[in-house]
Short mmCIF file of C-alpha atoms in Angstrom, two decimals:
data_model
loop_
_atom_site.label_atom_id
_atom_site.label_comp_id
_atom_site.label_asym_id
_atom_site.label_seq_id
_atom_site.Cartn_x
_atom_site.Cartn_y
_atom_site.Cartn_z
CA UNK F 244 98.67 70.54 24.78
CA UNK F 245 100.35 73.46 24.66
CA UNK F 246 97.50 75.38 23.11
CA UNK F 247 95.14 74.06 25.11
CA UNK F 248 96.48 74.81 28.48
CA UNK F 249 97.27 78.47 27.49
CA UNK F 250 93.32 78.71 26.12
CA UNK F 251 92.55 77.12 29.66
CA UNK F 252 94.34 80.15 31.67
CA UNK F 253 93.27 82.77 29.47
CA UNK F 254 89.80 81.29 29.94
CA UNK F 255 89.86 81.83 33.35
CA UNK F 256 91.30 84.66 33.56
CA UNK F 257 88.65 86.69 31.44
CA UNK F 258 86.33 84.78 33.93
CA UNK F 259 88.27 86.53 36.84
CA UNK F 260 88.24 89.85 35.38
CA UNK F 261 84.34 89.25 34.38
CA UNK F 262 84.12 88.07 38.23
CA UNK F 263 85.82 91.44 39.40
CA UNK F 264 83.80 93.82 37.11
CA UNK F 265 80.85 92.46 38.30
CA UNK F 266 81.36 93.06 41.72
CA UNK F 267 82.74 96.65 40.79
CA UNK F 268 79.10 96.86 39.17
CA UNK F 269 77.67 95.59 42.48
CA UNK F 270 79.68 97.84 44.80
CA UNK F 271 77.91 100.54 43.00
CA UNK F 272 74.56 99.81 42.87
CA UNK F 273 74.42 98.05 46.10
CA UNK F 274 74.99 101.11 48.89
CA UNK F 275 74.91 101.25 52.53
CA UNK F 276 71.65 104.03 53.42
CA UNK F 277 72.61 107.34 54.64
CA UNK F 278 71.66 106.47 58.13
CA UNK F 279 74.20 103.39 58.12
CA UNK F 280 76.68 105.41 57.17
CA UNK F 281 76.25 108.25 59.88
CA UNK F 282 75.93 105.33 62.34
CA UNK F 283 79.19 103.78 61.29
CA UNK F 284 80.72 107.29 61.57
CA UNK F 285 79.88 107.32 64.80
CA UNK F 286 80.54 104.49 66.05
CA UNK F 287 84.38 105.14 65.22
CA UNK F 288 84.17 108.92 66.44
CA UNK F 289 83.18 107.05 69.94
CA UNK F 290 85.63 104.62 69.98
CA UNK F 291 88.21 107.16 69.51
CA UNK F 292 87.55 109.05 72.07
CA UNK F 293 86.93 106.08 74.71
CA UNK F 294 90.80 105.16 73.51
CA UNK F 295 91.85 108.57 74.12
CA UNK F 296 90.19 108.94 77.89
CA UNK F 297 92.17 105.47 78.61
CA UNK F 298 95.16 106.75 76.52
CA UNK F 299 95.72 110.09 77.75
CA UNK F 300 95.96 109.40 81.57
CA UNK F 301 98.26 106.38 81.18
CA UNK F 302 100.62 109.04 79.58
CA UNK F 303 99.96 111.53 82.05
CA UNK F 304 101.23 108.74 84.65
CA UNK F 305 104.25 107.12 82.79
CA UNK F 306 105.81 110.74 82.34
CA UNK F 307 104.79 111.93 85.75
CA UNK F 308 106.63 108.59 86.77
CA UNK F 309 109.95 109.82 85.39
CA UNK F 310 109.20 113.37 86.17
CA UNK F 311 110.99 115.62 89.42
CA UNK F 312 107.75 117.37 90.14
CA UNK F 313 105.64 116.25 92.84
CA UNK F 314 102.31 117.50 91.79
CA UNK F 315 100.98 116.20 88.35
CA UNK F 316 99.11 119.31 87.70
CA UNK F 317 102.07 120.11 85.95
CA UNK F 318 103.14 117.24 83.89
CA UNK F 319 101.25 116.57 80.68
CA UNK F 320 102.38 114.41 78.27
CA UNK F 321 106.16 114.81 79.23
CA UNK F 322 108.09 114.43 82.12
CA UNK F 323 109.03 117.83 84.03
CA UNK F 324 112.43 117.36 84.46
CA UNK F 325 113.62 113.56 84.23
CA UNK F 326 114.95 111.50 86.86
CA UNK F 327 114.55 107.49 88.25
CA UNK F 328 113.74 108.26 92.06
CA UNK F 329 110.17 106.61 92.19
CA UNK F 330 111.56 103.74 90.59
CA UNK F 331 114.43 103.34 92.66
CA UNK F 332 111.81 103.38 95.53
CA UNK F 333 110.11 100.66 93.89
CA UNK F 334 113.67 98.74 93.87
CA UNK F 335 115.11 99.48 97.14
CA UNK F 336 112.13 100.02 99.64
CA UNK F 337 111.34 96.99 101.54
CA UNK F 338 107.85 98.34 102.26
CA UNK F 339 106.89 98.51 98.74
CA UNK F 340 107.63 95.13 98.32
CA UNK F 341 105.47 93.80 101.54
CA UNK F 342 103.02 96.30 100.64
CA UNK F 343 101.96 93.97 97.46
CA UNK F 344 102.31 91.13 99.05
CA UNK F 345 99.70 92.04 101.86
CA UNK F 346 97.83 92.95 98.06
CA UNK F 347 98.64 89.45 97.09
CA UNK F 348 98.12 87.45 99.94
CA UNK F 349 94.86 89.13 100.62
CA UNK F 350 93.53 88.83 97.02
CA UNK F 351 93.87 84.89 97.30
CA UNK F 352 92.31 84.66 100.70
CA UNK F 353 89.21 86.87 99.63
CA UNK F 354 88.87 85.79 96.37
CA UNK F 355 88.78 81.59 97.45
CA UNK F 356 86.92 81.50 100.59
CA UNK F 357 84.79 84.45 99.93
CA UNK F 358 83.31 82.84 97.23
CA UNK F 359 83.58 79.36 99.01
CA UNK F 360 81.59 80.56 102.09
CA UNK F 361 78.73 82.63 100.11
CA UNK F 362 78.21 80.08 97.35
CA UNK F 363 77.49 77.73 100.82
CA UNK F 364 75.76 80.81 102.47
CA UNK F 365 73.30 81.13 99.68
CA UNK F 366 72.57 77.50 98.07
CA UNK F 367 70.53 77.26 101.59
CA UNK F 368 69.47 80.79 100.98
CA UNK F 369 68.05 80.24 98.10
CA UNK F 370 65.63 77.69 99.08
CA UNK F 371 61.96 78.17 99.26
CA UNK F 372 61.38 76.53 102.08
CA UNK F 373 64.45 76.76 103.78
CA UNK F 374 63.12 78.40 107.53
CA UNK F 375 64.20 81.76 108.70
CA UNK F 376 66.04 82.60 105.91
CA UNK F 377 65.28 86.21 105.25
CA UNK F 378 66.00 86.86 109.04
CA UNK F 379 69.60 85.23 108.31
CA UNK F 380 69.96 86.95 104.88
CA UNK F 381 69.07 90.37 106.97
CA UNK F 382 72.21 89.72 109.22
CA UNK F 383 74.53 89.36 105.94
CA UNK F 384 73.57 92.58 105.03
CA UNK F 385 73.57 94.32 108.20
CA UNK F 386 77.00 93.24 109.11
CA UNK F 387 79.42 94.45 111.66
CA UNK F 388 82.28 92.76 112.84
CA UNK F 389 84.18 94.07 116.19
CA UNK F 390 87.95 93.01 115.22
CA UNK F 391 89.42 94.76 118.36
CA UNK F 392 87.47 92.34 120.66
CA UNK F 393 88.50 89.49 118.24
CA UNK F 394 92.76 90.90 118.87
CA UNK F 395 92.66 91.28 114.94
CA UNK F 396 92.78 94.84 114.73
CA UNK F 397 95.66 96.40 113.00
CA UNK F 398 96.50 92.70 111.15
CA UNK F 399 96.00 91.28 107.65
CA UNK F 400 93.19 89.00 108.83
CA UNK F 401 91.15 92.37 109.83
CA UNK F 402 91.24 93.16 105.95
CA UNK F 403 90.78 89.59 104.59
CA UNK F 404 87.83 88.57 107.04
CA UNK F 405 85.88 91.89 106.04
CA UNK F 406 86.17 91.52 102.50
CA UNK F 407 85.43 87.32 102.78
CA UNK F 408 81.76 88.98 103.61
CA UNK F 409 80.80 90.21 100.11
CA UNK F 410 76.98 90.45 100.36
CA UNK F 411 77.00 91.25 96.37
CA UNK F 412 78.26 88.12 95.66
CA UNK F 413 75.92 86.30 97.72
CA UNK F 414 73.41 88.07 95.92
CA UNK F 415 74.28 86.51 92.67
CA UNK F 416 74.83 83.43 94.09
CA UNK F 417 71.51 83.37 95.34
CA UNK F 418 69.83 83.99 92.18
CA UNK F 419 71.88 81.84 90.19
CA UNK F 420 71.01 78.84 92.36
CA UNK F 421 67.09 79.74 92.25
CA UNK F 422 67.32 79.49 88.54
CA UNK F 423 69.26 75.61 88.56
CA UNK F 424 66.31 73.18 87.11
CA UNK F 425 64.87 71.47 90.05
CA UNK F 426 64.50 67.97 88.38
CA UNK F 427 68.19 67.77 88.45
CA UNK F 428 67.82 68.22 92.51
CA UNK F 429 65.04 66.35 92.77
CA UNK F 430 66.62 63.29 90.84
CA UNK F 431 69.73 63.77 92.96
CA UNK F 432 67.46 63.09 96.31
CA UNK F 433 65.50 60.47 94.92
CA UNK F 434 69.16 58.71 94.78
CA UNK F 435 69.99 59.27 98.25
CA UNK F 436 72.52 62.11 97.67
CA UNK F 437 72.95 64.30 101.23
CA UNK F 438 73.02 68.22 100.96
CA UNK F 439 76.77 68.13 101.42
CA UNK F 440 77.06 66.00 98.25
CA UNK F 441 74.16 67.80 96.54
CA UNK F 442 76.42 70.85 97.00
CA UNK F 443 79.73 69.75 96.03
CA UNK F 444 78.95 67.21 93.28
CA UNK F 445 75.94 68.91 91.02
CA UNK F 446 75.28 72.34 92.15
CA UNK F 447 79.27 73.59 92.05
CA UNK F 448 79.68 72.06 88.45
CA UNK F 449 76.42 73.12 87.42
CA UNK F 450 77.68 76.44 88.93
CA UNK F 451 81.12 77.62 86.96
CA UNK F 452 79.78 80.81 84.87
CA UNK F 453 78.44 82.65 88.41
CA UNK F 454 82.06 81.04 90.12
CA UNK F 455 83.86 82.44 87.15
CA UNK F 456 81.98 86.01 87.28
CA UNK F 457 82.26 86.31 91.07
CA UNK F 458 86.06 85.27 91.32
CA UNK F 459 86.69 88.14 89.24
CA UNK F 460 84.84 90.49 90.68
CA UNK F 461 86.65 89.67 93.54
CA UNK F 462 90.32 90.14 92.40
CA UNK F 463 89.62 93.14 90.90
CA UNK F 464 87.91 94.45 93.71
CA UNK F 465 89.76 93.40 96.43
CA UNK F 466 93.14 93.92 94.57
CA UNK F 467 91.99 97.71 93.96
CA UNK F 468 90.47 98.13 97.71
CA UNK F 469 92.42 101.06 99.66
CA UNK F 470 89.96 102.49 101.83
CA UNK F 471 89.43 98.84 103.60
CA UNK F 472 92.85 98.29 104.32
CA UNK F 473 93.28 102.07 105.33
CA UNK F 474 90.50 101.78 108.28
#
């Protein structure tokens, strides 16, 4: 049994070695072309640098964050000087703190009705037949909003009912909706379904990529907005 077992394993192990030498043999003959090989050069040369233009400036602003200098012209990769003043702003300034949650508060508002009001604002919209509807899409685009007459000026709402009016995302929605197959609407009337129901119960679930796409574009843009909130 003995024997037998050991000629087993020495079996397969000259099959391994003959399995290995082969592909040796294979390696060799078998070669990318030139041009594959320039391409896959490249390809890493450009993701390098890509890393390095995101890598660079987040160490230019972690050691201008613990440097004494006020101008980051002349902080590089190390802090000038070394001190924890901006972070003990961070800590101990009240306005810091309701600063981000104006950010936060507004993010949520703009990012869940804004997408609530122009998914409704553009299922009609996106309706062949649907009357007057480049007229009303005209007035989306061309929009202007007088918050002192409305007493919002100088509040959150000013900033959050502004950016609930994202004519982009309408946009999308709009197309989106012209491209749902219209025997699934069609079958849906035929069974007595309202447009309220049409709306909520098949077009929204029908509807979660576009959601999905325009809710982010939404918290990253409205979570990065400074000019808005500045007027």
């Amino acid at each position: 049994m003995q024997l037998v077992r050991n000629s087993y394993i020495g079996g397969y192990g000259n099959m391994t070695n003959l399995f290995k030498l082969r592909k040796k043999r294979l390696k060799k003959i078998i070669k990318k072309p030139i041009g594959d090989q320039v391409l896959d050069v490249l390809n890493i040369a450009f993701l390098i640098f890509f890393c390095l233009l995101i890598i660079i400036p987040l160490l230019n602003l972690i050691a201008f964050a613990f440097s004494t200098v006020t101008s980051n012209s002349k902080v590089t990769f190390l802090p000038v000087g070394f001190t924890f003043d901006m972070f003990n702003y961070v800590v101990h300034e009240s306005s810091f703190w309701r600063s981000l949650l104006n950010s936060v508060i507004i993010t949520l508002f703009v990012t869940v009705f804004s997408n609530l009001f122009m998914a409704m604002a553009a299922y009609p919209l996106s309706k062949q037949d649907f009357p007057f509807k480049n007229i009303i899409l005209i007035f989306f685009v061309i929009t202007m909003l007088f918050l002192r007459g409305l007493g919002l000026y100088g509040t959150i709402w000013a900033v959050i009912i502004i950016s609930i009016n994202n004519v982009f995302n309408l946009l999308l929605y709009k197309s989106f909706f012209e491209g749902l197959p219209k025997e699934t609407i069609e079958a849906a009337e035929v069974d007595g379904v309202n447009n309220f129901q049409m709306f909520y119960k098949i077009v929204l679930p029908m509807s979660l990529p576009v959601f999905a796409s325009c809710a982010f574009f939404s918290i990253v843009g409205t979570w990065n907005s400074y000019s808005g909130a500045l007027m």
